[in-house]
Structure formats: C-alpha cells, structure tokens
mmCIF file of C-alpha atoms and ligand atoms in Angstrom:
data_model
loop_
_atom_site.group_PDB
_atom_site.id
_atom_site.type_symbol
_atom_site.label_atom_id
_atom_site.label_comp_id
_atom_site.label_asym_id
_atom_site.label_seq_id
_atom_site.Cartn_x
_atom_site.Cartn_y
_atom_site.Cartn_z
ATOM 1 C CA MET S 1 24.968 -2.444 -2.238
ATOM 2 C CA THR S 2 24.408 0.740 -4.241
ATOM 3 C CA GLU S 3 27.207 3.248 -4.751
ATOM 4 C CA ALA S 4 27.340 5.981 -2.116
ATOM 5 C CA THR S 5 25.895 9.248 -3.391
ATOM 6 C CA SER S 6 27.879 12.468 -3.279
ATOM 7 C CA SER S 7 26.428 13.296 0.151
ATOM 8 C CA THR S 8 27.838 10.104 1.668
ATOM 9 C CA SER S 9 31.017 9.796 -0.352
ATOM 10 C CA ALA S 10 33.063 11.809 2.133
ATOM 11 C CA PHE S 11 32.354 9.066 4.676
ATOM 12 C CA ALA S 12 33.857 5.577 4.723
ATOM 13 C CA PRO S 13 31.176 2.991 3.911
ATOM 14 C CA ARG S 14 29.685 1.582 7.087
ATOM 15 C CA VAL S 15 26.549 -0.529 7.403
ATOM 16 C CA PHE S 16 24.139 -0.297 10.338
ATOM 17 C CA SER S 17 20.836 -2.035 10.907
ATOM 18 C CA GLY S 18 18.634 -3.094 13.782
ATOM 19 C CA ILE S 19 15.792 -5.405 14.725
ATOM 20 C CA GLN S 20 13.409 -5.153 17.675
ATOM 21 C CA PRO S 21 13.492 -7.954 20.252
ATOM 22 C CA SER S 22 9.739 -8.191 20.515
ATOM 23 C CA GLY S 23 9.357 -11.942 20.056
ATOM 24 C CA ASN S 24 8.129 -14.084 17.158
ATOM 25 C CA LEU S 25 10.818 -13.403 14.571
ATOM 26 C CA THR S 26 9.168 -14.013 11.218
ATOM 27 C CA LEU S 27 10.121 -15.160 7.750
ATOM 28 C CA GLY S 28 9.722 -11.456 6.845
ATOM 29 C CA ASN S 29 12.449 -10.464 9.323
ATOM 30 C CA TYR S 30 14.600 -13.271 7.977
ATOM 31 C CA LEU S 31 14.240 -12.564 4.247
ATOM 32 C CA GLY S 32 13.924 -8.772 4.538
ATOM 33 C CA ALA S 33 16.773 -8.316 7.016
ATOM 34 C CA LEU S 34 18.620 -11.088 8.895
ATOM 35 C CA ARG S 35 19.720 -13.144 5.919
ATOM 36 C CA ARG S 36 20.917 -10.090 4.062
ATOM 37 C CA PHE S 37 22.938 -8.865 7.048
ATOM 38 C CA ALA S 38 25.195 -11.905 6.988
ATOM 39 C CA LYS S 39 25.710 -11.491 3.239
ATOM 40 C CA VAL S 40 26.815 -7.849 3.585
ATOM 41 C CA GLN S 41 29.378 -8.968 6.125
ATOM 42 C CA ASP S 42 30.979 -11.065 3.353
ATOM 43 C CA THR S 43 31.615 -7.944 1.236
ATOM 44 C CA GLY S 44 34.253 -6.742 3.695
ATOM 45 C CA VAL S 45 32.414 -3.495 4.623
ATOM 46 C CA GLU S 46 32.280 -2.654 8.343
ATOM 47 C CA THR S 47 28.946 -3.924 9.679
ATOM 48 C CA ILE S 48 27.169 -2.985 12.909
ATOM 49 C CA TYR S 49 23.997 -4.845 13.908
ATOM 50 C CA CYS S 50 21.877 -3.855 16.851
ATOM 51 C CA ILE S 51 19.153 -5.442 18.926
ATOM 52 C CA VAL S 52 17.005 -2.389 19.573
ATOM 53 C CA ASP S 53 15.656 -3.083 23.045
ATOM 54 C CA MET S 54 14.974 0.622 23.647
ATOM 55 C CA HIS S 55 12.714 0.703 20.603
ATOM 56 C CA ALA S 56 10.962 -2.455 21.815
ATOM 57 C CA ILE S 57 9.830 -0.798 25.079
ATOM 58 C CA THR S 58 7.951 1.953 23.205
ATOM 59 C CA VAL S 59 5.094 -0.530 23.618
ATOM 60 C CA TRP S 60 4.694 -2.588 26.799
ATOM 61 C CA GLN S 61 7.150 -5.473 27.185
ATOM 62 C CA ASP S 62 7.097 -7.938 30.031
ATOM 63 C CA PRO S 63 10.654 -7.650 31.502
ATOM 64 C CA GLY S 64 11.355 -11.392 31.568
ATOM 65 C CA LYS S 65 10.093 -11.790 28.022
ATOM 66 C CA LEU S 66 12.216 -8.853 26.834
ATOM 67 C CA THR S 67 15.357 -10.495 28.210
ATOM 68 C CA ARG S 68 14.431 -13.785 26.550
ATOM 69 C CA ALA S 69 13.543 -12.141 23.245
ATOM 70 C CA THR S 70 16.853 -10.247 23.259
ATOM 71 C CA ARG S 71 18.836 -13.467 23.666
ATOM 72 C CA GLU S 72 16.631 -15.205 21.112
ATOM 73 C CA LEU S 73 17.272 -12.458 18.575
ATOM 74 C CA ALA S 74 21.013 -12.614 19.255
ATOM 75 C CA ALA S 75 20.838 -16.383 18.686
ATOM 76 C CA ALA S 76 18.946 -15.772 15.425
ATOM 77 C CA TYR S 77 21.585 -13.341 14.167
ATOM 78 C CA LEU S 78 24.309 -15.881 14.945
ATOM 79 C CA ALA S 79 22.323 -18.795 13.484
ATOM 80 C CA CYS S 80 21.861 -16.840 10.246
ATOM 81 C CA GLY S 81 25.621 -16.621 9.835
ATOM 82 C CA LEU S 82 26.543 -13.415 11.600
ATOM 83 C CA ASP S 83 30.129 -13.693 12.770
ATOM 84 C CA PRO S 84 30.724 -11.588 15.912
ATOM 85 C CA ALA S 85 34.408 -11.367 15.025
ATOM 86 C CA ARG S 86 33.658 -9.680 11.702
ATOM 87 C CA SER S 87 30.455 -7.789 12.594
ATOM 88 C CA ILE S 88 29.592 -5.851 15.712
ATOM 89 C CA LEU S 89 26.533 -7.347 17.427
ATOM 90 C CA PHE S 90 25.094 -5.735 20.560
ATOM 91 C CA ASN S 91 21.933 -4.574 22.281
ATOM 92 C CA GLN S 92 21.158 -0.876 22.057
ATOM 93 C CA SER S 93 20.707 -0.104 25.761
ATOM 94 C CA GLN S 94 24.315 -1.112 26.507
ATOM 95 C CA VAL S 95 25.607 1.857 24.502
ATOM 96 C CA PRO S 96 24.287 5.046 26.165
ATOM 97 C CA GLY S 97 25.173 7.180 23.128
ATOM 98 C CA HIS S 98 21.940 6.046 21.416
ATOM 99 C CA ALA S 99 19.772 7.741 24.049
ATOM 100 C CA GLN S 100 22.078 10.746 24.278
ATOM 101 C CA LEU S 101 22.090 11.474 20.548
ATOM 102 C CA ALA S 102 18.364 10.731 20.352
ATOM 103 C CA TRP S 103 17.697 13.636 22.746
ATOM 104 C CA ILE S 104 19.606 16.029 20.518
ATOM 105 C CA PHE S 105 17.657 14.719 17.521
ATOM 106 C CA ASN S 106 14.376 15.182 19.417
ATOM 107 C CA CYS S 107 15.311 18.849 19.332
ATOM 108 C CA VAL S 108 16.195 18.761 15.609
ATOM 109 C CA ALA S 109 13.257 16.740 14.237
ATOM 110 C CA ARG S 110 9.951 18.595 13.750
ATOM 111 C CA LEU S 111 6.533 17.547 15.014
ATOM 112 C CA GLY S 112 5.213 17.728 11.453
ATOM 113 C CA TRP S 113 7.749 15.098 10.363
ATOM 114 C CA MET S 114 6.678 12.719 13.129
ATOM 115 C CA ASN S 115 3.020 13.238 12.268
ATOM 116 C CA ARG S 116 3.650 11.820 8.812
ATOM 117 C CA MET S 117 5.124 8.520 10.051
ATOM 118 C CA THR S 118 2.852 5.691 8.934
ATOM 119 C CA GLN S 119 4.315 3.196 11.436
ATOM 120 C CA PHE S 120 3.269 5.415 14.345
ATOM 121 C CA LYS S 121 -0.255 5.639 12.940
ATOM 122 C CA ASP S 122 -0.388 1.837 12.470
ATOM 123 C CA LYS S 123 0.993 1.046 15.916
ATOM 124 C CA ALA S 124 -0.850 3.716 17.888
ATOM 125 C CA GLY S 125 -4.130 2.839 16.160
ATOM 126 C CA LYS S 126 -7.265 4.756 17.041
ATOM 127 C CA ASN S 127 -6.186 5.408 20.605
ATOM 128 C CA SER S 128 -3.128 7.554 19.824
ATOM 129 C CA GLU S 129 -3.688 9.755 22.922
ATOM 130 C CA ASN S 130 -2.745 6.746 24.972
ATOM 131 C CA ALA S 131 0.419 5.842 22.994
ATOM 132 C CA SER S 132 3.749 6.378 24.765
ATOM 133 C CA LEU S 133 5.794 9.476 24.039
ATOM 134 C CA GLY S 134 8.590 7.051 23.127
ATOM 135 C CA LEU S 135 6.497 5.518 20.341
ATOM 136 C CA TYR S 136 6.006 8.977 18.882
ATOM 137 C CA ALA S 137 9.715 9.840 19.096
ATOM 138 C CA TYR S 138 10.734 6.371 17.861
ATOM 139 C CA PRO S 139 12.061 7.616 14.476
ATOM 140 C CA ALA S 140 14.396 10.145 16.167
ATOM 141 C CA LEU S 141 15.930 7.301 18.188
ATOM 142 C CA MET S 142 16.299 5.313 14.970
ATOM 143 C CA ALA S 143 18.069 8.292 13.357
ATOM 144 C CA ALA S 144 20.395 8.345 16.378
ATOM 145 C CA ASP S 145 21.112 4.601 15.989
ATOM 146 C CA ILE S 146 22.298 5.122 12.440
ATOM 147 C CA LEU S 147 24.038 8.484 12.694
ATOM 148 C CA LEU S 148 25.842 7.709 15.982
ATOM 149 C CA TYR S 149 28.158 5.573 13.840
ATOM 150 C CA HIS S 150 28.156 7.797 10.746
ATOM 151 C CA ALA S 151 26.655 4.801 8.954
ATOM 152 C CA THR S 152 26.241 5.247 5.195
ATOM 153 C CA HIS S 153 24.080 2.231 4.280
ATOM 154 C CA VAL S 154 21.071 0.752 6.058
ATOM 155 C CA PRO S 155 19.774 -2.643 4.839
ATOM 156 C CA VAL S 156 16.072 -2.878 5.733
ATOM 157 C CA GLY S 157 12.746 -4.167 4.470
ATOM 158 C CA GLU S 158 10.411 -1.864 2.556
ATOM 159 C CA ASP S 159 8.438 -0.876 5.697
ATOM 160 C CA GLN S 160 11.452 0.954 7.201
ATOM 161 C CA LYS S 161 12.123 3.141 4.172
ATOM 162 C CA GLN S 162 10.215 6.113 5.572
ATOM 163 C CA HIS S 163 12.231 5.998 8.797
ATOM 164 C CA VAL S 164 15.543 5.970 6.933
ATOM 165 C CA GLU S 165 14.335 8.910 4.857
ATOM 166 C CA LEU S 166 13.523 10.745 8.083
ATOM 167 C CA THR S 167 17.067 9.971 9.248
ATOM 168 C CA ARG S 168 18.332 11.741 6.127
ATOM 169 C CA ASP S 169 16.122 14.737 6.962
ATOM 170 C CA VAL S 170 17.486 14.841 10.519
ATOM 171 C CA ALA S 171 21.092 14.699 9.234
ATOM 172 C CA ALA S 172 20.426 17.427 6.666
ATOM 173 C CA LYS S 173 18.743 19.735 9.180
ATOM 174 C CA PHE S 174 21.472 19.251 11.781
ATOM 175 C CA ASN S 175 24.161 19.937 9.157
ATOM 176 C CA HIS S 176 22.279 22.975 7.903
ATOM 177 C CA ASP S 177 21.500 24.406 11.362
ATOM 178 C CA PHE S 178 25.114 24.165 12.494
ATOM 179 C CA GLY S 179 26.618 24.999 9.112
ATOM 180 C CA LEU S 180 28.791 21.965 8.524
ATOM 181 C CA GLU S 181 28.718 18.526 6.858
ATOM 182 C CA PHE S 182 28.993 16.465 10.013
ATOM 183 C CA PHE S 183 26.460 13.668 9.524
ATOM 184 C CA PRO S 184 26.261 11.541 6.337
ATOM 185 C CA SER S 185 23.016 11.062 4.442
ATOM 186 C CA PRO S 186 22.514 7.293 4.798
ATOM 187 C CA GLU S 187 21.058 5.205 1.980
ATOM 188 C CA PRO S 188 18.284 2.687 2.651
ATOM 189 C CA VAL S 189 19.321 -0.576 0.964
ATOM 190 C CA ILE S 190 16.146 -2.432 -0.007
ATOM 191 C CA GLU S 191 17.040 -5.311 -2.306
ATOM 192 C CA GLY S 192 15.888 -8.770 -3.360
ATOM 193 C CA ALA S 193 12.609 -10.547 -4.013
ATOM 194 C CA ALA S 194 11.330 -10.327 -0.433
ATOM 195 C CA THR S 195 11.593 -6.730 0.728
ATOM 196 C CA ARG S 196 7.938 -6.910 1.748
ATOM 197 C CA VAL S 197 6.792 -10.398 2.743
ATOM 198 C CA MET S 198 3.017 -10.402 3.124
ATOM 199 C CA SER S 199 0.697 -12.197 5.542
ATOM 200 C CA LEU S 200 -0.204 -15.777 4.564
ATOM 201 C CA ARG S 201 -3.845 -14.988 5.382
ATOM 202 C CA ASP S 202 -4.160 -11.631 3.615
ATOM 203 C CA GLY S 203 -1.907 -10.626 0.724
ATOM 204 C CA THR S 204 -2.532 -6.920 1.326
ATOM 205 C CA LYS S 205 -1.082 -6.967 4.874
ATOM 206 C CA LYS S 206 2.584 -7.204 5.855
ATOM 207 C CA MET S 207 3.684 -10.434 7.571
ATOM 208 C CA SER S 208 4.146 -9.229 11.118
ATOM 209 C CA LYS S 209 5.167 -10.564 14.525
ATOM 210 C CA SER S 210 2.265 -8.653 16.054
ATOM 211 C CA ASP S 211 -0.508 -10.141 13.869
ATOM 212 C CA PRO S 212 -3.000 -11.856 16.218
ATOM 213 C CA SER S 213 -3.164 -14.890 13.902
ATOM 214 C CA ASP S 214 -0.149 -17.188 14.136
ATOM 215 C CA MET S 215 -1.269 -18.751 10.822
ATOM 216 C CA SER S 216 -0.488 -15.428 9.110
ATOM 217 C CA ARG S 217 3.251 -15.843 9.570
ATOM 218 C CA ILE S 218 6.082 -18.342 9.633
ATOM 219 C CA ASN S 219 8.133 -17.935 12.799
ATOM 220 C CA LEU S 220 11.831 -18.750 12.847
ATOM 221 C CA THR S 221 11.070 -21.094 15.739
ATOM 222 C CA ASP S 222 8.343 -23.059 13.878
ATOM 223 C CA ASP S 223 9.062 -26.747 13.326
ATOM 224 C CA ALA S 224 8.769 -28.513 9.956
ATOM 225 C CA ASP S 225 5.148 -29.575 10.536
ATOM 226 C CA ALA S 226 4.031 -26.074 11.489
ATOM 227 C CA ILE S 227 5.768 -24.543 8.450
ATOM 228 C CA ALA S 228 4.222 -27.115 6.076
ATOM 229 C CA GLN S 229 0.771 -26.635 7.605
ATOM 230 C CA LYS S 230 0.905 -22.844 7.408
ATOM 231 C CA ILE S 231 1.959 -22.930 3.753
ATOM 232 C CA ARG S 232 -0.676 -25.554 2.909
ATOM 233 C CA LYS S 233 -3.355 -23.380 4.507
ATOM 234 C CA ALA S 234 -2.034 -20.101 3.051
ATOM 235 C CA ARG S 235 -4.758 -18.182 1.268
ATOM 236 C CA THR S 236 -4.562 -18.349 -2.533
ATOM 237 C CA ASP S 237 -6.928 -18.078 -5.488
ATOM 238 C CA PRO S 238 -8.151 -21.088 -7.516
ATOM 239 C CA GLU S 239 -6.112 -20.276 -10.666
ATOM 240 C CA PRO S 240 -2.885 -22.133 -11.469
ATOM 241 C CA LEU S 241 0.393 -20.204 -11.679
ATOM 242 C CA PRO S 242 0.529 -18.034 -14.824
ATOM 243 C CA SER S 243 3.214 -18.158 -17.493
ATOM 244 C CA ASP S 244 4.625 -14.699 -16.761
ATOM 245 C CA LEU S 245 4.797 -12.129 -13.942
ATOM 246 C CA GLU S 246 2.149 -9.974 -15.591
ATOM 247 C CA GLY S 247 -0.282 -12.800 -14.828
ATOM 248 C CA LEU S 248 0.289 -12.254 -11.079
ATOM 249 C CA LYS S 249 -1.015 -8.706 -11.208
ATOM 250 C CA ASP S 250 -4.003 -8.367 -8.858
ATOM 251 C CA ARG S 251 -3.186 -11.770 -7.317
ATOM 252 C CA ALA S 252 -1.501 -10.533 -4.133
ATOM 253 C CA GLU S 253 -1.445 -13.886 -2.293
ATOM 254 C CA ALA S 254 -0.062 -15.800 -5.293
ATOM 255 C CA ARG S 255 2.533 -13.111 -5.899
ATOM 256 C CA ASN S 256 3.607 -13.299 -2.249
ATOM 257 C CA LEU S 257 4.207 -17.071 -2.388
ATOM 258 C CA VAL S 258 6.208 -16.689 -5.620
ATOM 259 C CA ASN S 259 8.310 -13.925 -4.028
ATOM 260 C CA ILE S 260 8.963 -16.049 -0.939
ATOM 261 C CA TYR S 261 9.968 -18.988 -3.123
ATOM 262 C CA ALA S 262 12.311 -16.773 -5.157
ATOM 263 C CA ALA S 263 13.947 -15.294 -2.062
ATOM 264 C CA LEU S 264 14.451 -18.695 -0.409
ATOM 265 C CA ALA S 265 15.860 -20.205 -3.617
ATOM 266 C CA ASP S 266 18.031 -17.113 -4.160
ATOM 267 C CA THR S 267 16.573 -16.519 -7.588
ATOM 268 C CA THR S 268 14.118 -14.110 -9.239
ATOM 269 C CA PRO S 269 10.299 -14.282 -9.332
ATOM 270 C CA GLU S 270 10.625 -14.492 -13.153
ATOM 271 C CA ALA S 271 12.726 -17.661 -12.850
ATOM 272 C CA VAL S 272 10.235 -19.198 -10.391
ATOM 273 C CA ILE S 273 7.338 -18.526 -12.762
ATOM 274 C CA ALA S 274 9.291 -19.924 -15.694
ATOM 275 C CA GLU S 275 9.887 -23.137 -13.736
ATOM 276 C CA HIS S 276 6.385 -23.546 -12.271
ATOM 277 C CA ALA S 277 4.127 -22.047 -14.979
ATOM 278 C CA GLY S 278 0.741 -23.730 -15.143
ATOM 279 C CA GLN S 279 1.148 -25.560 -11.816
ATOM 280 C CA PRO S 280 -1.841 -25.595 -9.450
ATOM 281 C CA PHE S 281 -1.184 -24.468 -5.866
ATOM 282 C CA SER S 282 -1.708 -28.067 -4.759
ATOM 283 C CA ALA S 283 1.675 -28.757 -6.406
ATOM 284 C CA PHE S 284 3.427 -25.430 -5.806
ATOM 285 C CA LYS S 285 2.681 -25.226 -2.076
ATOM 286 C CA PRO S 286 4.366 -28.541 -1.154
ATOM 287 C CA ALA S 287 7.428 -27.498 -3.198
ATOM 288 C CA LEU S 288 7.506 -24.182 -1.316
ATOM 289 C CA ALA S 289 7.033 -25.938 2.028
ATOM 290 C CA ASP S 290 9.956 -28.297 1.286
ATOM 291 C CA LEU S 291 12.146 -25.358 0.357
ATOM 292 C CA ALA S 292 11.180 -23.390 3.488
ATOM 293 C CA VAL S 293 11.761 -26.365 5.790
ATOM 294 C CA ALA S 294 15.131 -27.175 4.180
ATOM 295 C CA HIS S 295 16.152 -23.570 4.610
ATOM 296 C CA LEU S 296 14.802 -22.746 8.056
ATOM 297 C CA GLY S 297 15.296 -26.124 9.764
ATOM 298 C CA PRO S 298 19.068 -25.770 10.204
ATOM 299 C CA ILE S 299 18.673 -22.159 11.380
ATOM 300 C CA THR S 300 16.155 -23.139 14.058
ATOM 301 C CA ALA S 301 18.481 -25.946 15.174
ATOM 302 C CA ARG S 302 21.457 -23.578 15.451
ATOM 303 C CA MET S 303 19.323 -21.038 17.337
ATOM 304 C CA THR S 304 18.406 -23.697 19.881
ATOM 305 C CA GLU S 305 22.071 -24.583 20.254
ATOM 306 C CA TYR S 306 23.117 -20.964 20.895
ATOM 307 C CA LEU S 307 20.250 -20.506 23.355
ATOM 308 C CA GLY S 308 21.645 -23.402 25.374
ATOM 309 C CA ASP S 309 24.464 -21.090 26.493
ATOM 310 C CA PRO S 310 22.927 -17.724 27.487
ATOM 311 C CA ALA S 311 26.127 -16.621 29.263
ATOM 312 C CA GLU S 312 28.001 -16.871 25.969
ATOM 313 C CA ILE S 313 25.311 -14.801 24.218
ATOM 314 C CA ASP S 314 25.573 -12.131 26.930
ATOM 315 C CA ARG S 315 29.362 -12.141 26.557
ATOM 316 C CA ILE S 316 29.084 -11.615 22.780
ATOM 317 C CA LEU S 317 26.621 -8.736 23.283
ATOM 318 C CA GLY S 318 28.884 -7.104 25.885
ATOM 319 C CA ALA S 319 31.974 -7.362 23.692
ATOM 320 C CA GLY S 320 29.985 -5.964 20.757
ATOM 321 C CA ALA S 321 28.754 -3.062 22.903
ATOM 322 C CA ASP S 322 32.352 -2.196 23.850
ATOM 323 C CA ARG S 323 33.354 -2.070 20.191
ATOM 324 C CA ALA S 324 30.255 -0.066 19.247
ATOM 325 C CA HIS S 325 30.895 2.396 22.079
ATOM 326 C CA ALA S 326 34.475 2.907 20.902
ATOM 327 C CA ILE S 327 33.189 4.069 17.484
ATOM 328 C CA ALA S 328 30.308 6.110 18.905
ATOM 329 C CA ALA S 329 32.089 8.008 21.695
ATOM 330 C CA PRO S 330 34.200 10.385 19.556
ATOM 331 C CA ILE S 331 31.225 11.063 17.234
ATOM 332 C CA LEU S 332 29.007 11.890 20.214
ATOM 333 C CA ASP S 333 31.705 14.077 21.784
ATOM 334 C CA ARG S 334 32.073 16.024 18.571
ATOM 335 C CA THR S 335 28.272 16.381 18.341
ATOM 336 C CA TYR S 336 28.090 17.912 21.842
ATOM 337 C CA ASP S 337 30.945 20.180 20.889
ATOM 338 C CA ILE S 338 29.138 21.331 17.713
ATOM 339 C CA VAL S 339 25.973 22.005 19.710
ATOM 340 C CA GLY S 340 27.995 24.067 22.193
ATOM 341 C CA MET S 341 27.885 21.878 25.260
ATOM 342 C CA ILE S 342 30.905 21.967 27.567
ATOM 343 C CA ARG S 343 32.870 18.698 27.806
ATOM 344 C CA SER S 344 35.378 19.359 30.584
ATOM 345 C CA ARG S 345 36.107 15.889 31.916
HETATM 346 P P1 TYM L 401 11.529 -4.533 12.902
HETATM 347 O O1 TYM L 401 12.066 -5.096 14.167
HETATM 348 O O2 TYM L 401 10.065 -4.310 12.780
HETATM 349 O O3 TYM L 401 11.981 -5.408 11.678
HETATM 350 C C1 TYM L 401 13.336 -5.759 11.486
HETATM 351 C C2 TYM L 401 13.683 -5.830 10.009
HETATM 352 O O4 TYM L 401 12.832 -6.779 9.347
HETATM 353 C C3 TYM L 401 12.212 -6.158 8.234
HETATM 354 N N1 TYM L 401 10.869 -6.730 8.062
HETATM 355 C C4 TYM L 401 10.406 -7.204 6.910
HETATM 356 N N2 TYM L 401 10.962 -7.326 5.689
HETATM 357 C C5 TYM L 401 10.210 -7.882 4.714
HETATM 358 N N3 TYM L 401 8.930 -8.316 4.909
HETATM 359 C C6 TYM L 401 8.329 -8.215 6.119
HETATM 360 N N4 TYM L 401 7.093 -8.666 6.301
HETATM 361 C C7 TYM L 401 9.080 -7.644 7.193
HETATM 362 N N5 TYM L 401 8.803 -7.409 8.508
HETATM 363 C C8 TYM L 401 9.909 -6.843 9.017
HETATM 364 C C9 TYM L 401 12.143 -4.678 8.586
HETATM 365 O O5 TYM L 401 12.001 -3.869 7.432
HETATM 366 C C10 TYM L 401 13.467 -4.474 9.283
HETATM 367 O O6 TYM L 401 14.510 -4.278 8.342
HETATM 368 N N6 TYM L 401 12.536 0.337 13.324
HETATM 369 C C11 TYM L 401 13.112 -0.931 12.993
HETATM 370 C C12 TYM L 401 14.303 -1.325 13.838
HETATM 371 C C13 TYM L 401 15.393 -0.308 13.877
HETATM 372 C C14 TYM L 401 16.322 -0.038 12.852
HETATM 373 C C15 TYM L 401 17.191 0.958 13.371
HETATM 374 C C16 TYM L 401 16.499 -0.552 11.567
HETATM 375 C C17 TYM L 401 15.697 0.509 14.939
HETATM 376 N N7 TYM L 401 16.780 1.257 14.632
HETATM 377 C C18 TYM L 401 18.240 1.478 12.616
HETATM 378 C C19 TYM L 401 17.553 -0.020 10.810
HETATM 379 C C20 TYM L 401 18.401 0.962 11.331
HETATM 380 C C21 TYM L 401 12.033 -2.009 13.173
HETATM 381 O O7 TYM L 401 11.096 -1.831 13.887
HETATM 382 O O8 TYM L 401 12.296 -3.166 12.547
#
C-alpha cells in the first residue's frame, strides 16, 4: 500500500472496498480485487469490505437472483481468504448510513462531474434517457461508501479509478464548503499485474460479468474443463511469445494472457516472458490453464462449501453490518451536525 499523502495523514489508515453482487464473478474481479483484499487484511490495517447491493439495483435485478448473488459473493470473499474476525464483511443495504450520506453527497457533487463518468456512459449506452436516476448518481453513493468510514485507501481495479477520484472531489468540496478538514482524501490502490484483465475474445475490452459471451471471461464458478476450454479458445495472434515485454506492444490478447499468468503465479510479466520466451501459444495456453485450474479449483470448492450453509453467511453479514454501523454512526452524526441538521434524539 502506498504511503498516505498529507491530506490523509491526519486520519488513521483504513481500507474500504466493494463489489457488486450482480452474478458471474470473473477472474478480473478475483485478480483485480478479491485476492488483494485478503492480502491487505494480513498487513494489520483495519479493513472493511462491502457487498454493494444498492449499487447493483441501479440496473434491473431479479429479487431472487440478487439474494443468491449476494450470498455467492459473500462465499467468494470467504473462499478467497477473507477472515470475518479480522475484516468487516457486510452488505451495503444493512447499514442505512450509506444511503443517508449519499443524499448529502448528491447535493455536493455537480452534474458536470457526473457527466464525465465513463462507466455511466458505458452502462447507459445509447438509451441514456431510459437509465435509472440511481445509475447516474452511482458515483455519489460510492463516495458515501468510502467516506462514511473515513477510509484512506481503496484497493480497486483500474476501471474504478475515476470513481475514487470523484470521491476525492466530493471530500474536497464538502471540506471547502463547510470550512473544515472533515473527510479524508482517499487513495485508489491499483497494484499488481492484473489491474485490468481483458476479455478472452477481444483484448481491447475489459473482462466483464455483463459481456454477452461467456467465452470472454473465466467465472469463479467455472469447473476445470470450462476454464481449460476458455483458455484454449482465447483469441491470440499466430506469433510465439517474444523475448521481452517490448515485443508484446500492439499484441493486446497476448499481453493479457501474460498478465493473467503473472498475476496467478504472483510474479511479474517480465519474469513470465523470461521463462516462456519463444513458446508458441499451443504450449503457453495449457501451462496457463493448469495454473488457473490449480488456483481457482480450491476457491470454487470452498465457495460451494460456504454456500451449503446460507444461514451462516447471513449471520456473518449481519455481524459485519453491526460493526460497520458502529464506525459509521458517529461520522454520520457529525456530518449532519456540520451541515446544520438538528439531531435531538
Ligand atoms: P465491480 O463490482 O464492477 O468490480 C469489483 C472490483 O473488481 C474490479 N474489476 C476488475 N479488475 C481487473 N480487471 C477486470 N476486468 C475487472 N473487472 C472488475 C473492479 O475494479 C473492482 O475493484 N463501483 C464498484 C463497486 C463499489 C466500490 C465502492 C468499490 C461500490 N462502492 C467503494 C470501491 C469502493 C464496482 O462496480 O465494482
């Protein structure tokens, strides 16, 4: 984790991050987020991880599927090594402070800021008149998630950088408008070889749970055969692997597979190239598939085990929400106070 800058140094280090329970957790979610969350927990910093069900409903979610996806995501967090005794794990809607602070931030954030958000443009597509108001205000809710806990560091994949920067803008404007340094300026923490895992079918597109082609992604619930098949069929070019990283320039698909390999093996793309230089993809892909299966197989098995006891998952989420609420409540109270709202009970 990077050192806190002067704007955050007055605040104790605290990590917050979130993932949407919208089904189909991908290798991108795993390498860009989930796996890193468990590692941060080992550094001894306070860690708060959220299942952002309120963000998920900014686009239509079937209620039964939302419940299932929430438990599945909780199981994934746990299967990836998150320890609910050391980290706080909960679903967003159980802590009302997220919605309450988000309203205040809706009144701080500017329309012009929202209009620049690339994720809104991607998700709303051509028919933005028909997008929900929630989808538009999504980044203000995300700012509330982070700042409700005075979090200082936010581990995310590359695609969330703009939202964390907006969070910093919201904090700065609130502090400026009310003339005090109340909210920290949180740092996005974007580290490792796989901060942007790309589609297996198109190296210029992010690997995404919403891609219509299941062959474009590896899901955390895929079995060994599916993983091997998807990697075997992944789009590549006919050239063998080059002898240095420079040789991967303009070879987006090849670069993506090397990055995935490096992230799974916990090494650097340079080291992967050094080891596999000159190999054709017919040799590299099976090695990558073996690595992915060895890595993901045990996680999928543990997820299935956790999902066998949904009551226990719900208990963990409830206990996490209580702990999260205990941190959030005084910060929210103070926020209302700063804004000038009477708190008389
Ligand atoms: P979401 O649910 O889309 O993704 C969860 C996390 O996974 C990362 N990620 C990726 N990383 C690398 N390569 C990919 N292909 C890839 N796809 C997804 C994301 O960067 C993210 O870290 N808005 C957030 C959720 C959120 C949040 C927050 C995050 C809500 N409140 C507060 C941090 C702090 C989102 O939609 O992530």
